[in-house]
Tab-separated table of N, CA and C and ligand atoms in Angstrom:
chain	number	residue	atom	x	y	z
A	1	MET	N	3.580	-27.292	-159.095
A	1	MET	CA	3.593	-26.221	-158.086
A	1	MET	C	2.559	-25.157	-158.449
A	2	LYS	N	1.678	-24.864	-157.513
A	2	LYS	CA	0.629	-23.872	-157.744
A	2	LYS	C	1.100	-22.499	-157.284
A	3	THR	N	1.091	-21.569	-158.216
A	3	THR	CA	1.526	-20.211	-157.890
A	3	THR	C	0.387	-19.237	-158.205
A	4	ALA	N	0.158	-18.286	-157.293
A	4	ALA	CA	-0.885	-17.284	-157.505
A	4	ALA	C	-0.324	-15.889	-157.232
A	5	VAL	N	-1.069	-14.908	-157.693
A	5	VAL	CA	-0.665	-13.500	-157.509
A	5	VAL	C	-1.813	-12.745	-156.833
A	6	TYR	N	-1.487	-12.046	-155.775
A	6	TYR	CA	-2.478	-11.152	-155.140
A	6	TYR	C	-1.948	-9.721	-155.333
A	7	ALA	N	-2.636	-8.999	-156.217
A	7	ALA	CA	-2.138	-7.668	-156.578
A	7	ALA	C	-2.998	-6.560	-155.992
A	8	GLY	N	-2.360	-5.435	-155.737
A	8	GLY	CA	-3.097	-4.271	-155.252
A	8	GLY	C	-2.136	-3.119	-155.088
A	9	SER	N	-2.695	-1.970	-154.735
A	9	SER	CA	-1.776	-0.847	-154.527
A	9	SER	C	-1.259	-0.838	-153.077
A	10	PHE	N	-2.023	-1.394	-152.149
A	10	PHE	CA	-1.596	-1.521	-150.743
A	10	PHE	C	-0.995	-0.211	-150.206
A	11	ASP	N	-1.768	0.837	-150.362
A	11	ASP	CA	-1.257	2.180	-150.030
A	11	ASP	C	-2.160	2.866	-149.001
A	12	PRO	N	-2.141	2.452	-147.744
A	12	PRO	CA	-1.277	1.436	-147.150
A	12	PRO	C	-1.980	0.084	-147.059
A	13	VAL	N	-1.190	-0.926	-146.691
A	13	VAL	CA	-1.736	-2.274	-146.465
A	13	VAL	C	-2.620	-2.215	-145.214
A	14	SER	N	-3.718	-2.995	-145.228
A	14	SER	CA	-4.624	-3.012	-144.081
A	14	SER	C	-4.778	-4.451	-143.574
A	15	ASN	N	-5.448	-4.592	-142.433
A	15	ASN	CA	-5.716	-5.940	-141.920
A	15	ASN	C	-6.551	-6.751	-142.899
A	16	GLY	N	-7.388	-6.072	-143.693
A	16	GLY	CA	-8.201	-6.751	-144.697
A	16	GLY	C	-7.310	-7.404	-145.749
A	17	HIS	N	-6.315	-6.681	-146.215
A	17	HIS	CA	-5.364	-7.242	-147.187
A	17	HIS	C	-4.586	-8.418	-146.577
A	18	ILE	N	-4.109	-8.211	-145.345
A	18	ILE	CA	-3.266	-9.243	-144.700
A	18	ILE	C	-4.067	-10.534	-144.518
A	19	ASP	N	-5.327	-10.361	-144.132
A	19	ASP	CA	-6.222	-11.518	-143.965
A	19	ASP	C	-6.296	-12.317	-145.278
A	20	ILE	N	-6.493	-11.609	-146.383
A	20	ILE	CA	-6.587	-12.286	-147.695
A	20	ILE	C	-5.241	-12.941	-148.044
A	21	MET	N	-4.145	-12.221	-147.823
A	21	MET	CA	-2.808	-12.766	-148.143
A	21	MET	C	-2.552	-14.079	-147.410
A	22	GLU	N	-2.797	-14.071	-146.109
A	22	GLU	CA	-2.474	-15.267	-145.300
A	22	GLU	C	-3.390	-16.442	-145.670
A	23	ARG	N	-4.651	-16.134	-145.951
A	23	ARG	CA	-5.567	-17.224	-146.326
A	23	ARG	C	-5.226	-17.762	-147.711
A	24	ALA	N	-4.877	-16.868	-148.633
A	24	ALA	CA	-4.525	-17.307	-149.997
A	24	ALA	C	-3.242	-18.135	-149.961
A	25	ALA	N	-2.317	-17.755	-149.093
A	25	ALA	CA	-1.032	-18.470	-149.024
A	25	ALA	C	-1.219	-19.929	-148.632
A	26	LYS	N	-2.333	-20.218	-147.939
A	26	LYS	CA	-2.608	-21.611	-147.530
A	26	LYS	C	-3.154	-22.441	-148.695
A	27	LEU	N	-3.620	-21.769	-149.734
A	27	LEU	CA	-4.239	-22.489	-150.863
A	27	LEU	C	-3.243	-22.842	-151.965
A	28	VAL	N	-2.078	-22.211	-151.936
A	28	VAL	CA	-1.119	-22.399	-153.030
A	28	VAL	C	0.271	-22.707	-152.482
A	29	ASP	N	1.162	-23.127	-153.385
A	29	ASP	CA	2.548	-23.371	-152.949
A	29	ASP	C	3.304	-22.061	-152.822
A	30	LYS	N	2.994	-21.137	-153.731
A	30	LYS	CA	3.692	-19.842	-153.681
A	30	LYS	C	2.712	-18.724	-154.000
A	31	LEU	N	2.797	-17.662	-153.213
A	31	LEU	CA	1.927	-16.499	-153.456
A	31	LEU	C	2.798	-15.256	-153.638
A	32	TYR	N	2.616	-14.616	-154.781
A	32	TYR	CA	3.257	-13.310	-154.969
A	32	TYR	C	2.288	-12.244	-154.502
A	33	VAL	N	2.713	-11.390	-153.592
A	33	VAL	CA	1.953	-10.182	-153.278
A	33	VAL	C	2.572	-9.111	-154.163
A	34	LEU	N	1.751	-8.641	-155.080
A	34	LEU	CA	2.287	-7.781	-156.133
A	34	LEU	C	1.794	-6.348	-155.970
A	35	ILE	N	2.716	-5.454	-155.803
A	35	ILE	CA	2.347	-4.034	-155.664
A	35	ILE	C	2.294	-3.405	-157.053
A	36	THR	N	1.148	-2.800	-157.341
A	36	THR	CA	0.940	-2.230	-158.670
A	36	THR	C	0.761	-0.719	-158.553
A	37	TYR	N	0.969	-0.071	-159.662
A	37	TYR	CA	0.654	1.349	-159.717
A	37	TYR	C	-0.824	1.491	-160.007
A	38	ASN	N	-1.476	2.405	-159.332
A	38	ASN	CA	-2.863	2.688	-159.671
A	38	ASN	C	-2.901	4.030	-160.382
A	39	LEU	N	-3.240	3.962	-161.677
A	39	LEU	CA	-3.169	5.171	-162.506
A	39	LEU	C	-4.103	6.273	-161.991
A	40	ASP	N	-5.189	5.846	-161.296
A	40	ASP	CA	-6.190	6.831	-160.869
A	40	ASP	C	-5.887	7.467	-159.519
A	41	LYS	N	-4.959	6.875	-158.786
A	41	LYS	CA	-4.743	7.376	-157.420
A	41	LYS	C	-3.318	7.869	-157.243
A	42	LYS	N	-3.192	8.973	-156.502
A	42	LYS	CA	-1.855	9.462	-156.177
A	42	LYS	C	-1.421	8.692	-154.918
A	43	SER	N	-0.212	8.108	-154.959
A	43	SER	CA	0.142	7.277	-153.810
A	43	SER	C	0.723	8.089	-152.659
A	44	ILE	N	0.545	7.544	-151.448
A	44	ILE	CA	1.050	8.179	-150.232
A	44	ILE	C	2.419	7.590	-149.887
A	45	PHE	N	2.496	6.286	-149.924
A	45	PHE	CA	3.738	5.607	-149.547
A	45	PHE	C	4.536	5.217	-150.789
A	46	THR	N	5.856	5.283	-150.669
A	46	THR	CA	6.687	4.860	-151.792
A	46	THR	C	6.607	3.333	-151.901
A	47	LEU	N	7.052	2.857	-153.033
A	47	LEU	CA	7.077	1.423	-153.279
A	47	LEU	C	7.862	0.708	-152.176
A	48	GLU	N	9.022	1.286	-151.867
A	48	GLU	CA	9.904	0.693	-150.874
A	48	GLU	C	9.233	0.648	-149.489
A	49	GLU	N	8.550	1.727	-149.135
A	49	GLU	CA	7.846	1.746	-147.846
A	49	GLU	C	6.750	0.679	-147.797
A	50	ARG	N	6.022	0.534	-148.919
A	50	ARG	CA	4.949	-0.451	-148.954
A	50	ARG	C	5.500	-1.877	-148.859
A	51	VAL	N	6.587	-2.134	-149.590
A	51	VAL	CA	7.226	-3.463	-149.529
A	51	VAL	C	7.659	-3.753	-148.087
A	52	ASN	N	8.345	-2.795	-147.473
A	52	ASN	CA	8.861	-3.029	-146.117
A	52	ASN	C	7.749	-3.236	-145.094
A	53	MET	N	6.661	-2.478	-145.224
A	53	MET	CA	5.564	-2.637	-144.275
A	53	MET	C	4.943	-4.028	-144.407
A	54	ILE	N	4.747	-4.477	-145.638
A	54	ILE	CA	4.141	-5.802	-145.844
A	54	ILE	C	5.080	-6.886	-145.306
A	55	LYS	N	6.390	-6.712	-145.582
A	55	LYS	CA	7.384	-7.701	-145.099
A	55	LYS	C	7.321	-7.847	-143.574
A	56	LYS	N	7.100	-6.735	-142.891
A	56	LYS	CA	7.097	-6.771	-141.423
A	56	LYS	C	5.918	-7.563	-140.865
A	57	VAL	N	4.845	-7.689	-141.631
A	57	VAL	CA	3.632	-8.261	-141.037
A	57	VAL	C	3.212	-9.639	-141.557
A	58	ILE	N	3.762	-10.068	-142.700
A	58	ILE	CA	3.313	-11.377	-143.195
A	58	ILE	C	4.008	-12.503	-142.441
A	59	LYS	N	3.271	-13.585	-142.259
A	59	LYS	CA	3.798	-14.710	-141.481
A	59	LYS	C	4.159	-15.915	-142.350
A	60	SER	N	3.391	-16.153	-143.408
A	60	SER	CA	3.616	-17.352	-144.225
A	60	SER	C	4.931	-17.233	-144.991
A	61	ASP	N	5.734	-18.333	-144.996
A	61	ASP	CA	7.023	-18.215	-145.679
A	61	ASP	C	6.951	-18.512	-147.175
A	62	ASN	N	5.751	-18.799	-147.689
A	62	ASN	CA	5.618	-18.984	-149.147
A	62	ASN	C	5.117	-17.719	-149.849
A	63	ILE	N	5.188	-16.596	-149.137
A	63	ILE	CA	4.784	-15.329	-149.762
A	63	ILE	C	6.034	-14.557	-150.198
A	64	GLU	N	6.005	-14.116	-151.457
A	64	GLU	CA	7.094	-13.245	-151.930
A	64	GLU	C	6.477	-11.912	-152.362
A	65	ILE	N	7.132	-10.831	-151.971
A	65	ILE	CA	6.595	-9.510	-152.324
A	65	ILE	C	7.333	-8.999	-153.560
A	66	ALA	N	6.558	-8.513	-154.510
A	66	ALA	CA	7.156	-8.005	-155.754
A	66	ALA	C	6.381	-6.762	-156.184
A	67	TRP	N	6.885	-6.084	-157.182
A	67	TRP	CA	6.131	-4.949	-157.725
A	67	TRP	C	6.250	-4.966	-159.234
A	68	THR	N	5.317	-4.307	-159.884
A	68	THR	CA	5.373	-4.236	-161.337
A	68	THR	C	4.740	-2.941	-161.847
A	69	ASP	N	5.212	-2.488	-162.992
A	69	ASP	CA	4.494	-1.390	-163.646
A	69	ASP	C	3.865	-1.924	-164.938
A	70	ASP	N	3.835	-3.267	-165.045
A	70	ASP	CA	3.223	-3.910	-166.196
A	70	ASP	C	1.842	-4.438	-165.775
A	71	LEU	N	1.135	-5.059	-166.705
A	71	LEU	CA	-0.151	-5.676	-166.379
A	71	LEU	C	0.063	-6.841	-165.415
A	72	VAL	N	-0.875	-7.030	-164.513
A	72	VAL	CA	-0.778	-8.120	-163.535
A	72	VAL	C	-0.730	-9.482	-164.260
A	73	VAL	N	-1.532	-9.614	-165.308
A	73	VAL	CA	-1.557	-10.867	-166.074
A	73	VAL	C	-0.183	-11.154	-166.687
A	74	LYS	N	0.477	-10.133	-167.136
A	74	LYS	CA	1.816	-10.325	-167.738
A	74	LYS	C	2.793	-10.810	-166.670
A	75	PHE	N	2.697	-10.197	-165.485
A	75	PHE	CA	3.555	-10.627	-164.379
A	75	PHE	C	3.278	-12.105	-164.072
A	76	ALA	N	1.992	-12.455	-164.017
A	76	ALA	CA	1.616	-13.837	-163.697
A	76	ALA	C	2.214	-14.804	-164.740
A	77	GLU	N	2.060	-14.457	-166.005
A	77	GLU	CA	2.598	-15.323	-167.074
A	77	GLU	C	4.106	-15.505	-166.902
A	78	GLN	N	4.781	-14.395	-166.608
A	78	GLN	CA	6.243	-14.464	-166.524
A	78	GLN	C	6.749	-15.204	-165.282
A	79	HIS	N	5.861	-15.350	-164.274
A	79	HIS	CA	6.297	-15.977	-163.030
A	79	HIS	C	5.613	-17.322	-162.777
A	80	GLY	N	5.045	-17.879	-163.825
A	80	GLY	CA	4.454	-19.228	-163.726
A	80	GLY	C	3.218	-19.289	-162.838
A	81	ALA	N	2.534	-18.170	-162.673
A	81	ALA	CA	1.318	-18.180	-161.842
A	81	ALA	C	0.105	-18.517	-162.693
A	82	THR	N	-0.810	-19.288	-162.100
A	82	THR	CA	-2.010	-19.686	-162.856
A	82	THR	C	-3.275	-19.084	-162.264
A	83	ALA	N	-3.141	-18.334	-161.188
A	83	ALA	CA	-4.345	-17.740	-160.592
A	83	ALA	C	-4.060	-16.362	-160.021
A	84	LEU	N	-5.096	-15.540	-160.095
A	84	LEU	CA	-5.061	-14.209	-159.474
A	84	LEU	C	-6.033	-14.237	-158.296
A	85	ILE	N	-5.572	-13.796	-157.160
A	85	ILE	CA	-6.433	-13.744	-155.967
A	85	ILE	C	-7.023	-12.347	-155.858
A	86	ARG	N	-8.312	-12.255	-155.560
A	86	ARG	CA	-8.945	-10.957	-155.321
A	86	ARG	C	-9.770	-11.035	-154.043
A	87	GLY	N	-9.901	-9.924	-153.376
A	87	GLY	CA	-10.791	-9.850	-152.214
A	87	GLY	C	-12.072	-9.175	-152.656
A	88	LEU	N	-13.201	-9.769	-152.332
A	88	LEU	CA	-14.491	-9.160	-152.715
A	88	LEU	C	-15.237	-8.782	-151.452
A	89	ARG	N	-15.267	-7.483	-151.187
A	89	ARG	CA	-15.814	-7.027	-149.918
A	89	ARG	C	-17.331	-6.942	-149.892
A	90	ASN	N	-17.888	-6.390	-150.923
A	90	ASN	CA	-19.324	-6.096	-150.901
A	90	ASN	C	-19.786	-5.839	-152.340
A	91	ILE	N	-21.043	-5.483	-152.473
A	91	ILE	CA	-21.637	-5.343	-153.794
A	91	ILE	C	-20.941	-4.256	-154.635
A	92	LYS	N	-20.406	-3.281	-153.946
A	92	LYS	CA	-19.711	-2.203	-154.649
A	92	LYS	C	-18.457	-2.727	-155.360
A	93	ASP	N	-17.776	-3.671	-154.693
A	93	ASP	CA	-16.589	-4.289	-155.308
A	93	ASP	C	-16.973	-5.180	-156.481
A	94	PHE	N	-18.174	-5.729	-156.399
A	94	PHE	CA	-18.563	-6.744	-157.374
A	94	PHE	C	-18.422	-6.262	-158.816
A	95	GLU	N	-18.954	-5.072	-159.089
A	95	GLU	CA	-18.922	-4.510	-160.444
A	95	GLU	C	-17.496	-4.388	-160.969
A	96	SER	N	-16.632	-3.798	-160.153
A	96	SER	CA	-15.269	-3.581	-160.648
A	96	SER	C	-14.484	-4.897	-160.719
A	97	GLU	N	-14.772	-5.820	-159.792
A	97	GLU	CA	-14.040	-7.086	-159.810
A	97	GLU	C	-14.430	-7.952	-161.004
A	98	ILE	N	-15.714	-7.927	-161.344
A	98	ILE	CA	-16.134	-8.754	-162.489
A	98	ILE	C	-15.596	-8.145	-163.784
A	99	ALA	N	-15.538	-6.822	-163.847
A	99	ALA	CA	-14.967	-6.160	-165.031
A	99	ALA	C	-13.490	-6.531	-165.162
A	100	LEU	N	-12.802	-6.499	-164.027
A	100	LEU	CA	-11.373	-6.847	-164.020
A	100	LEU	C	-11.163	-8.304	-164.442
A	101	TYR	N	-12.042	-9.156	-163.925
A	101	TYR	CA	-11.960	-10.586	-164.282
A	101	TYR	C	-12.041	-10.768	-165.808
A	102	HIS	N	-13.026	-10.112	-166.451
A	102	HIS	CA	-13.168	-10.271	-167.911
A	102	HIS	C	-12.002	-9.625	-168.655
A	103	PHE	N	-11.579	-8.499	-168.168
A	103	PHE	CA	-10.437	-7.804	-168.774
A	103	PHE	C	-9.210	-8.725	-168.754
A	104	ASN	N	-8.953	-9.314	-167.600
A	104	ASN	CA	-7.784	-10.190	-167.472
A	104	ASN	C	-7.930	-11.458	-168.300
A	105	ARG	N	-9.135	-11.999	-168.292
A	105	ARG	CA	-9.383	-13.238	-169.032
A	105	ARG	C	-9.261	-13.026	-170.539
A	106	ASN	N	-9.607	-11.828	-171.002
A	106	ASN	CA	-9.444	-11.534	-172.422
A	106	ASN	C	-7.974	-11.443	-172.823
A	107	ILE	N	-7.145	-11.154	-171.859
A	107	ILE	CA	-5.708	-11.105	-172.156
A	107	ILE	C	-5.124	-12.509	-172.155
A	108	ASP	N	-5.480	-13.305	-171.147
A	108	ASP	CA	-4.968	-14.680	-171.075
A	108	ASP	C	-5.977	-15.552	-170.327
A	109	ASN	N	-6.720	-16.361	-171.050
A	109	ASN	CA	-7.775	-17.145	-170.389
A	109	ASN	C	-7.266	-18.399	-169.666
A	110	ARG	N	-5.952	-18.573	-169.636
A	110	ARG	CA	-5.408	-19.694	-168.849
A	110	ARG	C	-5.253	-19.294	-167.392
A	111	ILE	N	-5.336	-18.004	-167.135
A	111	ILE	CA	-5.143	-17.531	-165.764
A	111	ILE	C	-6.489	-17.303	-165.087
A	112	GLU	N	-6.733	-18.080	-164.028
A	112	GLU	CA	-8.002	-18.016	-163.315
A	112	GLU	C	-8.003	-16.877	-162.300
A	113	THR	N	-9.223	-16.468	-161.946
A	113	THR	CA	-9.345	-15.501	-160.832
A	113	THR	C	-10.021	-16.230	-159.683
A	114	ILE	N	-9.429	-16.137	-158.510
A	114	ILE	CA	-10.026	-16.734	-157.311
A	114	ILE	C	-10.424	-15.607	-156.370
A	115	VAL	N	-11.694	-15.601	-156.001
A	115	VAL	CA	-12.207	-14.526	-155.149
A	115	VAL	C	-12.378	-15.029	-153.723
A	116	LEU	N	-11.839	-14.298	-152.775
A	116	LEU	CA	-12.034	-14.631	-151.361
A	116	LEU	C	-12.843	-13.515	-150.702
A	117	PHE	N	-13.746	-13.891	-149.822
A	117	PHE	CA	-14.511	-12.893	-149.076
A	117	PHE	C	-13.771	-12.559	-147.787
A	118	PRO	N	-13.708	-11.288	-147.463
A	118	PRO	CA	-12.963	-10.922	-146.258
A	118	PRO	C	-13.661	-11.307	-144.965
A	119	THR	N	-12.901	-11.301	-143.922
A	119	THR	CA	-13.442	-11.476	-142.577
A	119	THR	C	-14.400	-10.313	-142.296
A	120	TYR	N	-15.470	-10.583	-141.581
A	120	TYR	CA	-16.572	-9.643	-141.377
A	120	TYR	C	-16.107	-8.218	-141.015
A	121	LEU	N	-15.215	-8.128	-140.041
A	121	LEU	CA	-14.777	-6.808	-139.562
A	121	LEU	C	-14.154	-5.958	-140.667
A	122	TYR	N	-13.625	-6.602	-141.706
A	122	TYR	CA	-12.906	-5.853	-142.749
A	122	TYR	C	-13.735	-5.667	-144.025
A	123	THR	N	-15.004	-6.058	-143.966
A	123	THR	CA	-15.849	-6.004	-145.148
A	123	THR	C	-16.013	-4.600	-145.731
A	124	TYR	N	-15.981	-3.609	-144.880
A	124	TYR	CA	-16.128	-2.235	-145.382
A	124	TYR	C	-14.856	-1.415	-145.190
A	125	LEU	N	-13.754	-2.121	-145.016
A	125	LEU	CA	-12.488	-1.418	-144.802
A	125	LEU	C	-11.771	-1.181	-146.121
A	126	SER	N	-11.289	0.037	-146.314
A	126	SER	CA	-10.516	0.359	-147.519
A	126	SER	C	-9.333	1.229	-147.108
A	127	SER	N	-8.352	1.325	-147.991
A	127	SER	CA	-7.217	2.208	-147.707
A	127	SER	C	-7.714	3.648	-147.581
A	128	SER	N	-8.718	4.003	-148.365
A	128	SER	CA	-9.251	5.377	-148.288
A	128	SER	C	-9.908	5.646	-146.938
A	129	ALA	N	-10.581	4.627	-146.379
A	129	ALA	CA	-11.207	4.804	-145.064
A	129	ALA	C	-10.130	5.050	-144.007
A	130	ILE	N	-9.014	4.342	-144.125
A	130	ILE	CA	-7.918	4.521	-143.170
A	130	ILE	C	-7.374	5.949	-143.271
A	131	LYS	N	-7.226	6.431	-144.509
A	131	LYS	CA	-6.732	7.806	-144.712
A	131	LYS	C	-7.688	8.811	-144.075
A	132	GLU	N	-8.968	8.564	-144.237
A	132	GLU	CA	-9.967	9.492	-143.697
A	132	GLU	C	-9.933	9.490	-142.162
A	133	LEU	N	-9.804	8.305	-141.576
A	133	LEU	CA	-9.733	8.232	-140.106
A	133	LEU	C	-8.535	9.018	-139.588
A	134	VAL	N	-7.399	8.864	-140.272
A	134	VAL	CA	-6.195	9.584	-139.835
A	134	VAL	C	-6.397	11.093	-139.990
A	135	TYR	N	-7.009	11.479	-141.082
A	135	TYR	CA	-7.249	12.916	-141.318
A	135	TYR	C	-7.995	13.538	-140.132
A	136	TYR	N	-8.962	12.772	-139.582
A	136	TYR	CA	-9.757	13.273	-138.459
A	136	TYR	C	-9.214	12.798	-137.113
A	137	ASP	N	-7.930	12.447	-137.076
A	137	ASP	CA	-7.226	12.085	-135.834
A	137	ASP	C	-7.847	10.899	-135.090
A	138	GLN	N	-8.409	9.962	-135.829
A	138	GLN	CA	-9.049	8.818	-135.173
A	138	GLN	C	-8.079	7.640	-135.068
A	139	ASP	N	-8.399	6.747	-134.128
A	139	ASP	CA	-7.586	5.560	-133.894
A	139	ASP	C	-7.776	4.558	-135.057
A	140	ILE	N	-6.667	4.007	-135.557
A	140	ILE	CA	-6.773	3.049	-136.676
A	140	ILE	C	-6.329	1.642	-136.244
A	141	SER	N	-6.167	1.447	-134.917
A	141	SER	CA	-5.560	0.177	-134.493
A	141	SER	C	-6.397	-1.078	-134.782
A	142	LYS	N	-7.691	-0.925	-135.012
A	142	LYS	CA	-8.503	-2.100	-135.368
A	142	LYS	C	-8.218	-2.537	-136.804
A	143	TYR	N	-7.670	-1.641	-137.593
A	143	TYR	CA	-7.651	-1.874	-139.041
A	143	TYR	C	-6.284	-2.109	-139.670
A	144	VAL	N	-5.227	-1.842	-138.912
A	144	VAL	CA	-3.875	-2.061	-139.459
A	144	VAL	C	-3.044	-2.829	-138.425
A	145	PRO	N	-2.043	-3.597	-138.853
A	145	PRO	CA	-1.231	-4.339	-137.885
A	145	PRO	C	-0.513	-3.386	-136.928
A	146	SER	N	-0.446	-3.793	-135.636
A	146	SER	CA	0.084	-2.863	-134.635
A	146	SER	C	1.543	-2.455	-134.885
A	147	ILE	N	2.359	-3.361	-135.435
A	147	ILE	CA	3.773	-2.990	-135.607
A	147	ILE	C	4.013	-1.947	-136.709
A	148	ILE	N	3.037	-1.738	-137.567
A	148	ILE	CA	3.244	-0.702	-138.596
A	148	ILE	C	2.243	0.459	-138.447
A	149	LYS	N	1.478	0.420	-137.363
A	149	LYS	CA	0.428	1.433	-137.178
A	149	LYS	C	1.000	2.862	-137.149
A	150	ASP	N	2.070	3.048	-136.371
A	150	ASP	CA	2.623	4.398	-136.233
A	150	ASP	C	3.182	4.898	-137.563
A	151	GLU	N	3.817	3.991	-138.284
A	151	GLU	CA	4.399	4.350	-139.587
A	151	GLU	C	3.284	4.764	-140.571
A	152	ILE	N	2.206	4.028	-140.557
A	152	ILE	CA	1.073	4.343	-141.436
A	152	ILE	C	0.467	5.691	-141.027
A	153	TYR	N	0.266	5.853	-139.739
A	153	TYR	CA	-0.347	7.088	-139.238
A	153	TYR	C	0.499	8.305	-139.635
A	154	ALA	N	1.797	8.207	-139.379
A	154	ALA	CA	2.687	9.338	-139.660
A	154	ALA	C	2.768	9.620	-141.158
A	155	GLY	N	2.825	8.572	-141.954
A	155	GLY	CA	2.909	8.740	-143.412
A	155	GLY	C	1.680	9.425	-143.972
A	156	ILE	N	0.519	9.022	-143.474
A	156	ILE	CA	-0.722	9.633	-143.980
A	156	ILE	C	-0.808	11.090	-143.519
A	157	LYS	N	-0.485	11.318	-142.258
A	157	LYS	CA	-0.531	12.700	-141.726
A	157	LYS	C	0.356	13.616	-142.570
A	158	ARG	N	1.564	13.112	-142.885
A	158	ARG	CA	2.524	13.891	-143.667
A	158	ARG	C	1.962	14.260	-145.025
A	159	SER	N	1.118	13.362	-145.561
A	159	SER	CA	0.622	13.590	-146.918
A	159	SER	C	-0.491	14.645	-146.988
A	160	PHE	N	-1.057	14.963	-145.835
A	160	PHE	CA	-2.139	15.950	-145.844
A	160	PHE	C	-1.621	17.372	-145.707
A	161	LYS	N	-2.149	18.204	-146.530
A	161	LYS	CA	-1.876	19.621	-146.301
A	161	LYS	C	-3.210	20.199	-145.861
A	162	LYS	N	-3.377	20.368	-144.551
A	162	LYS	CA	-4.664	20.859	-144.049
A	162	LYS	C	-4.895	22.304	-144.510
A	163	PRO	N	-6.121	22.599	-144.975
A	163	PRO	CA	-6.382	23.950	-145.444
A	163	PRO	C	-6.325	24.975	-144.318
B	201	ADP	P1	-6.697	-1.376	-155.739
B	201	ADP	O1	-6.219	-0.040	-155.343
B	201	ADP	O2	-6.148	-1.882	-157.045
B	201	ADP	O3	-8.189	-1.594	-155.571
B	201	ADP	P2	-6.230	-2.427	-153.210
B	201	ADP	O4	-4.878	-2.401	-152.628
B	201	ADP	O5	-7.232	-1.464	-152.653
B	201	ADP	O6	-6.037	-2.331	-154.753
B	201	ADP	O7	-6.875	-3.876	-153.088
B	201	ADP	C1	-6.288	-5.021	-153.620
B	201	ADP	C2	-7.220	-6.190	-153.442
B	201	ADP	O8	-7.542	-6.341	-152.068
B	201	ADP	C3	-8.554	-6.060	-154.161
B	201	ADP	O9	-8.972	-7.349	-154.597
B	201	ADP	C4	-9.473	-5.555	-153.100
B	201	ADP	O10	-10.823	-5.892	-153.338
B	201	ADP	C5	-8.929	-6.286	-151.888
B	201	ADP	N1	-9.235	-5.599	-150.638
B	201	ADP	C6	-9.103	-4.280	-150.385
B	201	ADP	N2	-9.485	-4.005	-149.113
B	201	ADP	C7	-9.857	-5.201	-148.573
B	201	ADP	C8	-10.391	-5.585	-147.313
B	201	ADP	N3	-10.635	-4.697	-146.362
B	201	ADP	N4	-10.656	-6.889	-147.099
B	201	ADP	C9	-10.427	-7.796	-148.081
B	201	ADP	N5	-9.975	-7.491	-149.307
B	201	ADP	C10	-9.698	-6.221	-149.553
C-alpha cells in the first residue's frame, strides 16, 4: 500500500492546494493531508476550522486529514508513508522546496519527495495573496472553493485590525 503525506499550513486552503490534493490522491492508495504549524507565520484559522474547511471540499475517499506539531518526516515514518507531496508553483518556490527536500532527506532518506506542478491558474496563488485580496475587499471566488468562500472571507476580515 502506497501512502503519501501532503503537508502545509493551509491557512486558508486554496484551489491550488485542493488541485494538488486531488491529483496526488490518484497516485497513491492513501494520502494524508497534514496540517502543520508554521513557526514564521501567525495563523488566522484555528486547526479545527482548517480541518473542517478541507473536509468540506475534498472528494477523494482515500484522503485523511491530520495535524501535527512534530516534523512532517516523523509523521510520515509513524504512519507508514513513503513519500511527501509538494506543490512547486514557480522559481520562487524552487529554492525553498529544494532546501526542504534536502532537510527532509537528511532526516530519513527512505522518504521520497514528489513534486507536482499546479494548474496554470493557480501558479501564482498563495494564502497570502488571498489575505491581501480580502483586505482590499476583492472577490476571491476564482481562488477558493465556493462552499467555503464566505467562511474564508469572514475569517480573514475578522483577523484584520484596520488602522
Ligand atoms: P507552507 O505555509 O508550509 O508553505 P502552504 O500551505 O502554503 O504551506 O503550502 C503547502 C504546499 O502547497 C507547498 O508545497 C506549496 O508549495 C503548495 N502550494 C501552495 N499554494 C499552492 C498553489 N496555489 N498551487 C499549488 N501548490 C501550492
